[in-house]
Structures are given as structure tokens and as C-alpha cells.
Tab-separated table of C-alpha atoms in Angstrom:
chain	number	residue	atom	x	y	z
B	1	UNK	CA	151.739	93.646	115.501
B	2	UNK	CA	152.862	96.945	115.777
B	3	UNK	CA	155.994	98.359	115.128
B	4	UNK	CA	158.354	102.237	115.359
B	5	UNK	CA	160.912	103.067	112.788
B	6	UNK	CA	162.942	105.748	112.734
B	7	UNK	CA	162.530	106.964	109.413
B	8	UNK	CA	165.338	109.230	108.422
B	9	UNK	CA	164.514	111.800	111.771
B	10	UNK	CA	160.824	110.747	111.828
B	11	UNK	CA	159.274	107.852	114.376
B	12	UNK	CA	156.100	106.028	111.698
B	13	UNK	CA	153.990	103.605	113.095
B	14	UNK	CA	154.009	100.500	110.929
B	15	UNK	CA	150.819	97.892	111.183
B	16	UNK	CA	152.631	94.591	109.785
B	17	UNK	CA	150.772	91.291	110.198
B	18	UNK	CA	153.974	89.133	109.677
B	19	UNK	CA	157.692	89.092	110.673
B	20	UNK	CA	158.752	88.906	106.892
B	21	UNK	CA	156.495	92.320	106.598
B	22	UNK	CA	158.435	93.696	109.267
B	23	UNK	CA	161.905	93.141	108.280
B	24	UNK	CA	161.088	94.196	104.793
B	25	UNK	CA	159.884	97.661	105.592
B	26	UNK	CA	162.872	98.067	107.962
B	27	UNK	CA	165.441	96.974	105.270
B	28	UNK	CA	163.399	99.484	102.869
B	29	UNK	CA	163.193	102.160	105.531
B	30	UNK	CA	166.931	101.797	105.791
B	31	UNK	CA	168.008	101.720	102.454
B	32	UNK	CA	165.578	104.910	101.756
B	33	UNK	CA	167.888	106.685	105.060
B	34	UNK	CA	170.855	105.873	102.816
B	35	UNK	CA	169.906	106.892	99.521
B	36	UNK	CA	167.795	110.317	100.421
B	37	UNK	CA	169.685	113.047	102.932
B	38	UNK	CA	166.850	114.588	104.499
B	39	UNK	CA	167.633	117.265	106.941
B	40	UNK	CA	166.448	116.035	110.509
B	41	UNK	CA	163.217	117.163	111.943
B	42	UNK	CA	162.984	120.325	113.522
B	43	UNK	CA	162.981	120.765	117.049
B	44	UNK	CA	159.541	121.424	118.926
B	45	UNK	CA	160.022	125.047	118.860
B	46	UNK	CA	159.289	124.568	115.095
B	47	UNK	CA	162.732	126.016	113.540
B	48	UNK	CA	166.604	124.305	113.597
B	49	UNK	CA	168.492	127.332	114.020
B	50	UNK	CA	172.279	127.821	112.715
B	51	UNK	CA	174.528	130.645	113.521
B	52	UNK	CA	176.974	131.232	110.773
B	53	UNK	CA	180.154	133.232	111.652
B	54	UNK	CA	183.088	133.591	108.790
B	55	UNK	CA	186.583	135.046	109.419
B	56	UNK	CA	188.813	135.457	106.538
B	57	UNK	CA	190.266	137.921	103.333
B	58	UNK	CA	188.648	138.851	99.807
B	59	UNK	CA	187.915	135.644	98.803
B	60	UNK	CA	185.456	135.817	101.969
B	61	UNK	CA	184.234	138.959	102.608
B	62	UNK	CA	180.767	140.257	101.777
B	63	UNK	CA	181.113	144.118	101.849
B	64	UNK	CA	183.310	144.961	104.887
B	65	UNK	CA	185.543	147.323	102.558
B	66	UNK	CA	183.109	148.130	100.496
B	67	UNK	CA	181.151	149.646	103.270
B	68	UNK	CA	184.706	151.672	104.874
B	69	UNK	CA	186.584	152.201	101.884
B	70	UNK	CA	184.072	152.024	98.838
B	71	UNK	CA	186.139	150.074	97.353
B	72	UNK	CA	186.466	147.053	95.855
B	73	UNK	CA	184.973	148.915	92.837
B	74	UNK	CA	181.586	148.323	92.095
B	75	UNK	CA	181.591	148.807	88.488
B	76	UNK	CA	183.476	145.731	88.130
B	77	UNK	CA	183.055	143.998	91.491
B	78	UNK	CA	179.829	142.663	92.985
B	79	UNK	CA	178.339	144.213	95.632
B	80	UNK	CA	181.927	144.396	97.365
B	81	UNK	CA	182.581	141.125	96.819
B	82	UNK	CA	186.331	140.674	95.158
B	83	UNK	CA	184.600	138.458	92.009
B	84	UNK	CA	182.145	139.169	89.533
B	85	UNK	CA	178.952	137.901	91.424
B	86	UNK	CA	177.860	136.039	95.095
B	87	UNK	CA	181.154	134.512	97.041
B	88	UNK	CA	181.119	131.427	98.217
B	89	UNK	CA	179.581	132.562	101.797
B	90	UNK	CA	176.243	134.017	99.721
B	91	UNK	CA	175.829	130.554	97.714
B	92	UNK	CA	176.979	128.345	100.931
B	93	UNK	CA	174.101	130.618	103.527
B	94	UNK	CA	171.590	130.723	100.433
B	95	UNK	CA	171.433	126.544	100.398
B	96	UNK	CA	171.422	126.246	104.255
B	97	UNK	CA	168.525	128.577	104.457
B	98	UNK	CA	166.375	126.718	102.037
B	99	UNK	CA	166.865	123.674	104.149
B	100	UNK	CA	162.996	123.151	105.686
B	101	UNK	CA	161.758	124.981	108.699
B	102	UNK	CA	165.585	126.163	109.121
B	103	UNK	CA	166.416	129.550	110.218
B	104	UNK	CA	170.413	130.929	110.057
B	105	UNK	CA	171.924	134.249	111.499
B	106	UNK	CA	175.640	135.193	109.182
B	107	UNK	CA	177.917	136.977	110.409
B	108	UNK	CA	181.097	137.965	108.611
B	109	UNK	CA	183.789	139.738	110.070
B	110	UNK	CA	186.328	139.006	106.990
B	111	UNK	CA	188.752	141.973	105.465
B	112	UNK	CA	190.967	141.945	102.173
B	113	UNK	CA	194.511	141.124	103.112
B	114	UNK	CA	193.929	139.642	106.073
B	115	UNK	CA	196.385	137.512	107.737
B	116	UNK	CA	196.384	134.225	110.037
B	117	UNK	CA	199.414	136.241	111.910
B	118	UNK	CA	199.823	139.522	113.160
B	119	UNK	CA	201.635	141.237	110.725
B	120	UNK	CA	203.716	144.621	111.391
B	121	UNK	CA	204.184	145.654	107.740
B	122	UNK	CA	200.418	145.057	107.115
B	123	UNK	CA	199.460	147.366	110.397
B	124	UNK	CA	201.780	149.975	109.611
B	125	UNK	CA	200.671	150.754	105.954
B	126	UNK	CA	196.925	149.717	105.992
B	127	UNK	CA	196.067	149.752	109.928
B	128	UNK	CA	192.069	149.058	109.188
B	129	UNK	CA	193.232	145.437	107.835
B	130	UNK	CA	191.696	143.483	109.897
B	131	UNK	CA	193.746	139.760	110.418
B	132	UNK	CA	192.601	136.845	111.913
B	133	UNK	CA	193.380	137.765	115.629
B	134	UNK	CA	191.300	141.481	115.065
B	135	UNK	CA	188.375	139.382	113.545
B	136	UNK	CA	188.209	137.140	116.695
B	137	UNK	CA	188.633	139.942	119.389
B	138	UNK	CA	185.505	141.796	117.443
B	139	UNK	CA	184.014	138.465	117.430
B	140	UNK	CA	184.368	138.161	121.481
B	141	UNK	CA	183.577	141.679	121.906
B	142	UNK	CA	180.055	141.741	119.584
B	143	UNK	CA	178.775	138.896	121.935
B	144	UNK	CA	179.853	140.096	125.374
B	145	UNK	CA	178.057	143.251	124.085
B	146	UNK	CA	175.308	140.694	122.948
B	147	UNK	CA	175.316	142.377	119.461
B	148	UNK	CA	175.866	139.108	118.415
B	149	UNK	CA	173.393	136.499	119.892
B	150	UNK	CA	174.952	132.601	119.541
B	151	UNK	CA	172.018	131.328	120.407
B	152	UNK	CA	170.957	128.167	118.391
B	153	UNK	CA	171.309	124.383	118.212
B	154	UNK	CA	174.798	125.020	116.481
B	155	UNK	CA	177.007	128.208	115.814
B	156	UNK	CA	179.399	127.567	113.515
B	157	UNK	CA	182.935	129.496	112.770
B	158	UNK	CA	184.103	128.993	109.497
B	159	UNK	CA	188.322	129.988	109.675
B	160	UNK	CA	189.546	130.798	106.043
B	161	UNK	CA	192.906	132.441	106.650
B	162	UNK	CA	196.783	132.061	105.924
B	163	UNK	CA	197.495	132.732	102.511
B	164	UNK	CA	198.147	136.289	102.476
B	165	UNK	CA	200.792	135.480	104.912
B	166	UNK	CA	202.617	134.047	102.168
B	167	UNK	CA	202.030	135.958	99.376
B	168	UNK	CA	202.799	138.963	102.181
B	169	UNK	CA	206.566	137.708	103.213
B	170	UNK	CA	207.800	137.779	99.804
B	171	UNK	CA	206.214	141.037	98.688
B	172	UNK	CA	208.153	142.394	101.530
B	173	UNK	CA	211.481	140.636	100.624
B	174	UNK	CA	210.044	142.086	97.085
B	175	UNK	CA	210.469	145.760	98.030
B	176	UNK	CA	213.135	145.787	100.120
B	177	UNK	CA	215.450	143.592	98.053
B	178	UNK	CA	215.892	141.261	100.531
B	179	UNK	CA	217.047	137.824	101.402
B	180	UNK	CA	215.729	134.652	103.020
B	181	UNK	CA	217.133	131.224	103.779
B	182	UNK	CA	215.202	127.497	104.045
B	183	UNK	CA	214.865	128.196	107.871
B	184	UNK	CA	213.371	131.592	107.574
B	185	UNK	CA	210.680	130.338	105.225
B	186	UNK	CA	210.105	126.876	107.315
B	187	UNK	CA	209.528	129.010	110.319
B	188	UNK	CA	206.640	131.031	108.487
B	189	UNK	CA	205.263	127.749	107.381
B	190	UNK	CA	205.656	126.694	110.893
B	191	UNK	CA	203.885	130.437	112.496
B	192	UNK	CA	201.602	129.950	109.970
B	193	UNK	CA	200.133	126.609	111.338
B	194	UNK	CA	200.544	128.168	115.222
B	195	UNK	CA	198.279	131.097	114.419
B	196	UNK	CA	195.603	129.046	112.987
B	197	UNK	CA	195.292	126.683	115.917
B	198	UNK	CA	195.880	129.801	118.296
B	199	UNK	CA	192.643	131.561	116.566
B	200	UNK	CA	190.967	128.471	116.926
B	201	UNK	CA	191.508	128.066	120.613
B	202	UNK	CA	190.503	131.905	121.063
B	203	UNK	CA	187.328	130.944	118.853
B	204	UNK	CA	186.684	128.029	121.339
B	205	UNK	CA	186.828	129.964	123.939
B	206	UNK	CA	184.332	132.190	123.066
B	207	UNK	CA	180.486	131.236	124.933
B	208	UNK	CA	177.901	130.106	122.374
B	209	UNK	CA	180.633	128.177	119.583
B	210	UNK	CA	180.202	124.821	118.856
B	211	UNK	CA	181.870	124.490	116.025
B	212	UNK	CA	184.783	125.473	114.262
B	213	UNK	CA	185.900	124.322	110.627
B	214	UNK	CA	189.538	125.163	108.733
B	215	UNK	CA	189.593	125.351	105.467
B	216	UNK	CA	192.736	124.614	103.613
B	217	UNK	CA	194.512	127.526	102.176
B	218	UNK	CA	193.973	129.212	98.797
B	219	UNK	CA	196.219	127.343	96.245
B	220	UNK	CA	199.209	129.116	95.392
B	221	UNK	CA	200.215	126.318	92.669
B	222	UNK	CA	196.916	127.934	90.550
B	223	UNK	CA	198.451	130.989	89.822
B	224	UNK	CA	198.989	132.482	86.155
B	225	UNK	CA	202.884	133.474	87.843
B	226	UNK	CA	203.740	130.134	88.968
B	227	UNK	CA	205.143	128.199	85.725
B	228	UNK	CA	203.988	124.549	85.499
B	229	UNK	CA	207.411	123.160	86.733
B	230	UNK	CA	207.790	124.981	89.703
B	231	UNK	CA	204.038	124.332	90.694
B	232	UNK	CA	205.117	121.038	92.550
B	233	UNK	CA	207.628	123.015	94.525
B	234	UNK	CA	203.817	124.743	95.617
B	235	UNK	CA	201.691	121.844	95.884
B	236	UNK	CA	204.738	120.423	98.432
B	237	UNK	CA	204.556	123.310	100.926
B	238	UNK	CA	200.614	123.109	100.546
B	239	UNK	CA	200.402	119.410	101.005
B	240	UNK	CA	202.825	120.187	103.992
B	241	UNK	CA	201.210	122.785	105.354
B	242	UNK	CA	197.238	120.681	105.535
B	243	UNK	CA	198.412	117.580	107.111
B	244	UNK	CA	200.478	119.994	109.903
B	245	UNK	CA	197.335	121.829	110.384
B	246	UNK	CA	195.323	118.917	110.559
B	247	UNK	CA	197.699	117.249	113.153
B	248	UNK	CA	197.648	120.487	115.307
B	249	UNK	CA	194.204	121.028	115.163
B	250	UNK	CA	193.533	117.116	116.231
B	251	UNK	CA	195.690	117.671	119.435
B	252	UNK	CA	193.572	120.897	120.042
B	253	UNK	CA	190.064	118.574	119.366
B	254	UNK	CA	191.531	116.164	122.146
B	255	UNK	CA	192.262	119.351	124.794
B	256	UNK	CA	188.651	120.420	124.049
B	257	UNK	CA	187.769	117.082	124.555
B	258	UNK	CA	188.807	116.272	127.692
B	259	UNK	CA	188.325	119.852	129.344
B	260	UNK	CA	185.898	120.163	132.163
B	261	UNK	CA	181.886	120.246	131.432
B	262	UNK	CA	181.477	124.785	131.959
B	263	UNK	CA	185.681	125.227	131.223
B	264	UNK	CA	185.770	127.841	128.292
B	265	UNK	CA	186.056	125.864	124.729
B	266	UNK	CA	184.880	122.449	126.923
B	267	UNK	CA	183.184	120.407	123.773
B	268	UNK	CA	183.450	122.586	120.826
B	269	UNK	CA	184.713	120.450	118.167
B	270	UNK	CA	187.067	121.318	115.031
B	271	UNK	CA	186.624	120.619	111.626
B	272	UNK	CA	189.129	120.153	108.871
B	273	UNK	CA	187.828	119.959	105.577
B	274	UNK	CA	191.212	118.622	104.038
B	275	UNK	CA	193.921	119.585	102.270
B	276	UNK	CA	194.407	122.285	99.083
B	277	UNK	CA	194.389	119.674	96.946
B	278	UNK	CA	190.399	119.209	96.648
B	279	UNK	CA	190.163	122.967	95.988
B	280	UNK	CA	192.601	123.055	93.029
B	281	UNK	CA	190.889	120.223	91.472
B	282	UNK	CA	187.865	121.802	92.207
B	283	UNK	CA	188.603	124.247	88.929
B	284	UNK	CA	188.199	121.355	86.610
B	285	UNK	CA	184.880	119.945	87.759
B	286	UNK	CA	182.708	122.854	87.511
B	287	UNK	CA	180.362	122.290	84.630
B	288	UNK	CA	180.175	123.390	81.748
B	289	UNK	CA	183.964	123.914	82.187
B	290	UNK	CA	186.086	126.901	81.967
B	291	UNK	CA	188.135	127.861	78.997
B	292	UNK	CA	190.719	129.065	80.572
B	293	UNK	CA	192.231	127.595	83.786
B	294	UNK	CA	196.019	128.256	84.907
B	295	UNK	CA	196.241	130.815	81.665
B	296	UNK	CA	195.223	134.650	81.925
B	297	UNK	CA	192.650	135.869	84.443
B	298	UNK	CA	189.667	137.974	82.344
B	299	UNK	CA	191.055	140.976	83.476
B	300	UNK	CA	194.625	142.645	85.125
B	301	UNK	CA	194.222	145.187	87.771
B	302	UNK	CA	197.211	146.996	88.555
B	303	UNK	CA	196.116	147.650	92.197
B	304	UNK	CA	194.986	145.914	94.781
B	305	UNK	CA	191.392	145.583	95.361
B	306	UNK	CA	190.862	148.353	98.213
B	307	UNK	CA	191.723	150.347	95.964
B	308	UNK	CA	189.704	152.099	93.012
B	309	UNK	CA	191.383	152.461	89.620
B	310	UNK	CA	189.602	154.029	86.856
B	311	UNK	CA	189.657	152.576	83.302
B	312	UNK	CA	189.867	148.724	84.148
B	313	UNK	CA	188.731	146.579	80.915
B	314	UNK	CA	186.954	143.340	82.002
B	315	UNK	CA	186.349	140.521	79.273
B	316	UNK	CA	183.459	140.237	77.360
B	317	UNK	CA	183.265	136.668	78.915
B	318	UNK	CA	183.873	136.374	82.404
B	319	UNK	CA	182.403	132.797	83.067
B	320	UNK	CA	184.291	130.947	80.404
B	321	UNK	CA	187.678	131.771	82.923
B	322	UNK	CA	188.638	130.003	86.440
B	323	UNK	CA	190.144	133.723	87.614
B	324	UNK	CA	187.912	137.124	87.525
B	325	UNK	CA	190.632	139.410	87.618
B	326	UNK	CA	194.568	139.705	89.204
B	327	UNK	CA	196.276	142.131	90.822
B	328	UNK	CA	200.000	142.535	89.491
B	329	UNK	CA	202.524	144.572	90.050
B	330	UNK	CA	206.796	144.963	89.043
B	331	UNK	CA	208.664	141.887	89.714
B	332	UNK	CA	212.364	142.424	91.674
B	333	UNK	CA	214.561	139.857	92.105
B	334	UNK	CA	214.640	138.101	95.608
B	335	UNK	CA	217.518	136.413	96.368
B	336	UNK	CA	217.089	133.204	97.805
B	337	UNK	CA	219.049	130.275	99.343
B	338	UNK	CA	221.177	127.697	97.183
B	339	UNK	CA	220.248	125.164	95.124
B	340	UNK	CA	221.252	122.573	97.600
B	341	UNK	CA	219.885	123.978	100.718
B	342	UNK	CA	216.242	124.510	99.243
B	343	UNK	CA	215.782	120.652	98.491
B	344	UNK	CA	216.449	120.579	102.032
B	345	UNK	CA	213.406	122.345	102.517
B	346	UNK	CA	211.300	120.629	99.991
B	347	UNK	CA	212.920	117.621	101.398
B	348	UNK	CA	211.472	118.381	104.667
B	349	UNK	CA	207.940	118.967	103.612
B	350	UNK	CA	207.434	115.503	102.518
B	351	UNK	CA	208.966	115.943	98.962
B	352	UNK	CA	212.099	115.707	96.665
B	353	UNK	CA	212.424	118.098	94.216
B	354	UNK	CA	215.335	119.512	92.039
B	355	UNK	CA	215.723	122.848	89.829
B	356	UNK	CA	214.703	124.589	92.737
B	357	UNK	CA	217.235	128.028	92.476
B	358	UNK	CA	214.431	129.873	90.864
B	359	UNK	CA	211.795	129.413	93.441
B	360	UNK	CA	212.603	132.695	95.044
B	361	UNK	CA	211.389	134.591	91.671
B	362	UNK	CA	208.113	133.012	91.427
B	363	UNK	CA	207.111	133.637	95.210
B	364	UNK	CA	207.841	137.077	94.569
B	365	UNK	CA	205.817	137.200	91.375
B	366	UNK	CA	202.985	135.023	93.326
B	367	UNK	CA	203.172	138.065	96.013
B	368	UNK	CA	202.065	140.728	93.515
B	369	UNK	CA	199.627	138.597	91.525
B	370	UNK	CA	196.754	138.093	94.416
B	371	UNK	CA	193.717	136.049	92.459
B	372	UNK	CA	190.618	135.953	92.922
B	373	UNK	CA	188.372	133.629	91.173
B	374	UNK	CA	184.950	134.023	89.007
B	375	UNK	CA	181.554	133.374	90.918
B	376	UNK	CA	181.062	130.015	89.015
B	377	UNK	CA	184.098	128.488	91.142
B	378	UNK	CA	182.757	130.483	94.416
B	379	UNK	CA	179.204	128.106	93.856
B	380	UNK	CA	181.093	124.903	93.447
B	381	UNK	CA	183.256	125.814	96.245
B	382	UNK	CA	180.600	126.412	98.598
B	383	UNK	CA	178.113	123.705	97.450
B	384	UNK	CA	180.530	120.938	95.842
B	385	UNK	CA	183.252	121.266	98.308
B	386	UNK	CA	182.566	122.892	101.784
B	387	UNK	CA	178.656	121.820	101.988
B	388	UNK	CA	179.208	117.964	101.132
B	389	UNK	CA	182.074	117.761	103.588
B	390	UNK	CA	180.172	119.175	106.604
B	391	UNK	CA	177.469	116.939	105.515
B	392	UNK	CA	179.883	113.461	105.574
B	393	UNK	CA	180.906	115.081	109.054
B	394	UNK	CA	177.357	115.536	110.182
B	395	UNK	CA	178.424	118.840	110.938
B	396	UNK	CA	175.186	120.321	108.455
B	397	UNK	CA	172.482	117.788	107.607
């Protein structure tokens, strides 16, 4: 008899002379399909194409400042990349393109300090930071001018935003001397969240997407400034913060979902790749390990990035640390709400803490110590963590 298989993307023609032949080359055919991920075949046109789009801050951006400011500086940053060597965007686009007959068009529109929300103070002293909603508008605008072509069996838009808007808020309570309470700082949790599922909605919207993936935010917990018993006061708001954002961004899947066939956005699906937590514990399972983890980055710059100081020192061994280099600046005091109505907050995000009078301190120091970390963790970011999970999606083959 004869027999088709689909073979892991590709129809054989098997010649069995028996049933029993038959079923065992199907259960072998199978278990091959399962054991071996083989990128599907290409279409007839010879080439699966992939448009690649990233919006995000330093740890994403391939040269945008470098190319307006100069800066980061080049003696001690790659190729304007804010680590010592590719960021995870080079090692993620490097794999994809090796995939066979596959052919992938990057774009990257990301900026040190950007935001996920419009922010004032950010505007006012650095206006050419871009945040997320400037990325997206030049976005929109590069493919109505069809500079941008999203053309392809998938066009992907990779959103990598929200930390900064942290780190921002209490560098601004920082220099001002200023106060906050539990509501103030549940409501930027809570704008947060809103401006990552508006720019995702604006992304949808935009002819030629068909995908869109979140990535958690950075890890604030990691930081040399935050002491190791205020870190689960950290891990709380992040925790908080990727199952909110997941929750939002499955409503927005379902309004996609069900909008009519030619409605703007109408079938682009959203991907979230998790919470923080897999990032984080992405620092202990690159191999061979790093030395030195949640200790001292290999070297202190006094400025931020965009900006070029002369005489910086960088460690003889870069690789053997987690962090490259951190930016860090005075510490003021920022006065924060009491004891009792902070474990309110905590309380809120899913969590029960105590000793929590101090948190105010750290934030501020986390606001002035912006880290980036070495290329080693930008290669097992991009093709232990991001690739695998668009893979179990079937998002990437």
C-alpha cells in the first residue's frame, strides 16, 4: 500500500507492505516530530520571511544614540550598545537568520531612558528621548511612508518597556526632596500596566503586525542598591506588576479576537513571555557562571550612558560579572509613607511583608543606579529565554 506522512512540515511517501509497517513508521515519524524542532518548510516562493520590529531603552537599543549623540562611549561600550558586546536583539536576529531558507528585516526604534508613559520631566530635560508612545508613532509613520515594508508571513513587535518609569519617579522625588504615599506609587504601578496595553493596541493597529510579544520588566530586585531584605519588597511589585499585565493584555487578545475580518488590529495576537521572575533566575544559569552576581558591577560610571565621561576604568574581567557597568549618582533621602500604610501596599500586590519604612531609600538609590548587564546574560536572554518561549508558543519555529 501506499501511504503520506507529514513528517515534521514535509509530506514522504511511504511504500509499506503491512499494517504493522505502517503504524510503526507513523509512531517513529511522530516521535522523531517530538524529539527534533525543525523549522517548517519554506513557502513556494523559496524563503519564510520575518519582520522583526523592537521598541524599548538601553538594554535594547542597537545604536540609536550612538548614531545622534555619539554616545554611549565607544571605548567602553559596543558599537552603541549599553554592554560590553552584541545585546540581546543582535544574538536573538543572528539565530533566526540562520534558520534554513529564512530571510528577516530588524528594525529597532529603541532609545536609552525610554519610558512605557509619557513622561514630562523626561521631555523637558532630554526632549530626543524617545518613550514608548514616540517609538510607535515613528513606527506608524515609517510604514505609511513605506520606509518600512511589513511584508512577510509574520511581523513581529517585540515591546520591552516600563522600567525606567520606575527608576524615573523616584529620581524625581530624589531631587526635589519629595514625598509619596502607597496610593501615589499604586497608581504608577497601575499607569504603568495602562501604557503597555495602550502601546500595544496602537501597535495592533498598525497594517502589516501580526504579532506582538511583552516582555516582563527589567528586575529591579537584581540591583547592587537593593539590600537582600528589602529585595522581596521588589520581587512583590514585580510579581504584581506581570500577572496585571498579563491579565490586561488577555482582555486586549480577546478584543482583537473578536474584531471584524479588515477592522484595524482584527487578528493580531499578543504574547506574554511571563513574569520577571524567569529573567532574574536567568543570571544563575548562564554557563560557566558568573563570579559575581548581586555584588559590584565591573565598572561605576558616574553618568548616565548618553553621556561621555572620560577616564572610566573597566575590569580586567568583564565576563566573570552578571552587570557591565552602573550608573550612580548621590543618594537624598525620600520620605515615604508609614510603616503601617506601606504593608498596605505590599499587602495589595499579593504579598505580606514587614520592615518596610526603609523602602523609600532604596527606590531612590535603585533610581540612580540604572544597570545594565554583560553580553554573556544578553545571549542567554535572547536564546535561553525569549527564543524558547516563542518557540513553545509557536510564535518562531
Amino acid at each position: 500500500m501506499h501511504l503520506k506522512l507529514q513528517t515534521c512540515g514535509k509530506m514522504a511517501i511511504l511504500r509499506a507492505r503491512s499494517l504493522t509497517a505502517v503504524l510503526f513508521l507513523s509512531f517513529t515519524a511522530a516521535h522523531l516530530c517530538n524529539a527534533i524542532r525543525i523549522p517548517p518548510s519554506p513557502p513556494a516562493s523559496g524563503f519564510t520571511r520575518y519582520n522583526m520590529v523592537f521598541l524599548g531603552d538601553s538594554l535594547t537599543d542597537q545604536g540609536n544614540a550612538f548614531a545622534m549623540l555619539g554616545a554611549p562611549n565607544p571605548s567602553i561600550y559596543y558599537k552603541g550598545r549599553c554592554t560590553n558586546g552584541p545585546n540581546w536583539v543582535d544574538y536573538l536576529t543572528k539565530t533566526v537568520k540562520q534558520y534554513p531558507q529564512t530571510r528577516i528585516r530588524v528594525q529597532n526604534y529603541a532609545f536609552p531612558g525610554a519610558t512605557a508613559c509619557p513622561s514630562p520631566l523626561t521631555r523637558a530635560a532630554a526632549p530626543f528621548i524617545t518613550d514608548m508612545s514616540d517609538q510607535i508613532a515613528a513606527l506608524t509613520a515609517d510604514v505609511a511612508s513605506k520606509k518600512v515594508r511589513l511584508s512577510g508571513s509574520k511581523t513581529l513587535v517585540f515591546q520591552y518597556l516600563g522600567t525606567n518609569d520606575f527608576l524615573f519617579f523616584f529620581e524625581n522625588l530624589q531631587a526635589t526632596n519629595g514625598t509619596t504615599t502607597q496610593a501615589e506609587i499604586a497608581q504608577l504601578v497601575r499607569d504603568t500596566i495602562t501604557c503597555r496595553v495602550k502601546g500595544a493596541a496602537a501597535i495592533a493597529a498598525i497594517q502589516g503586525v501580526t504579532d506582538i510579544v511583552i516582555l516582563p520588566i527589567a528586575p529591579l530586585h537584581t540591583s547592587p542598591a537593593a539590600p537582600p531584605e528589602y529585595r522581596p519588597v521588589f520581587l512583590a511589585i514585580e510579581a504584581f506588576l506581570g500577572n496585571e499585565t498579563r491579565a490586561a493584555m488577555e482582555q486586549l487578545n480577546k478584543t482583537l479576537a473578536a474584531a471584524p475580518a479588515g477592522t484595524p488590529g482584527a487578528g493580531v495576537k499578543i504574547w506574554v513571555l511571563g513574569n520577571t521572575d524567569w529573567v532574574s533566575n536567568g543570571a544563575y544559569q548562564v554557563k560557566p557562571p558568573f563570579k559575581y552576581i548581586d555584588t559590584a558591577p565591573c565598572f561605576w560610571n558616574p553618568r548616565p550612558v548618553i553621556v561621555i565621561t572620560p577616564g572610566i576604568q573597566v575590569c580586567s574581567d568583564p565576563e566573570d560579572y552578571f552587570f557591565y557597568a552602573s550608573t550612580s549618582g548621590a543618594t537624598r533621602t525620600v520620605v515615604m509613607p508609614a510603616l503601617s500604610s506601606m504593608g498596605a501596599l505590599v499587602s495589595s500586590l499579593g504579598k505580606r511583608l514587614v520592615s518596610l519604612s526603609c523602602l523609600g531609600a532604596i527606590l531612590s538609590a535603585l533610581s540612580e543606579d540604572q544597570v545594565h548587564p554583560t553580553t554573556r546574560f544578553h545571549e542567554w536572554f535572547a536564546n535561553k529565554g525569549v527564543l524558547p518561549r516563542l518557540q513553545d508558543l509557536g510564535v518562531l519555529p
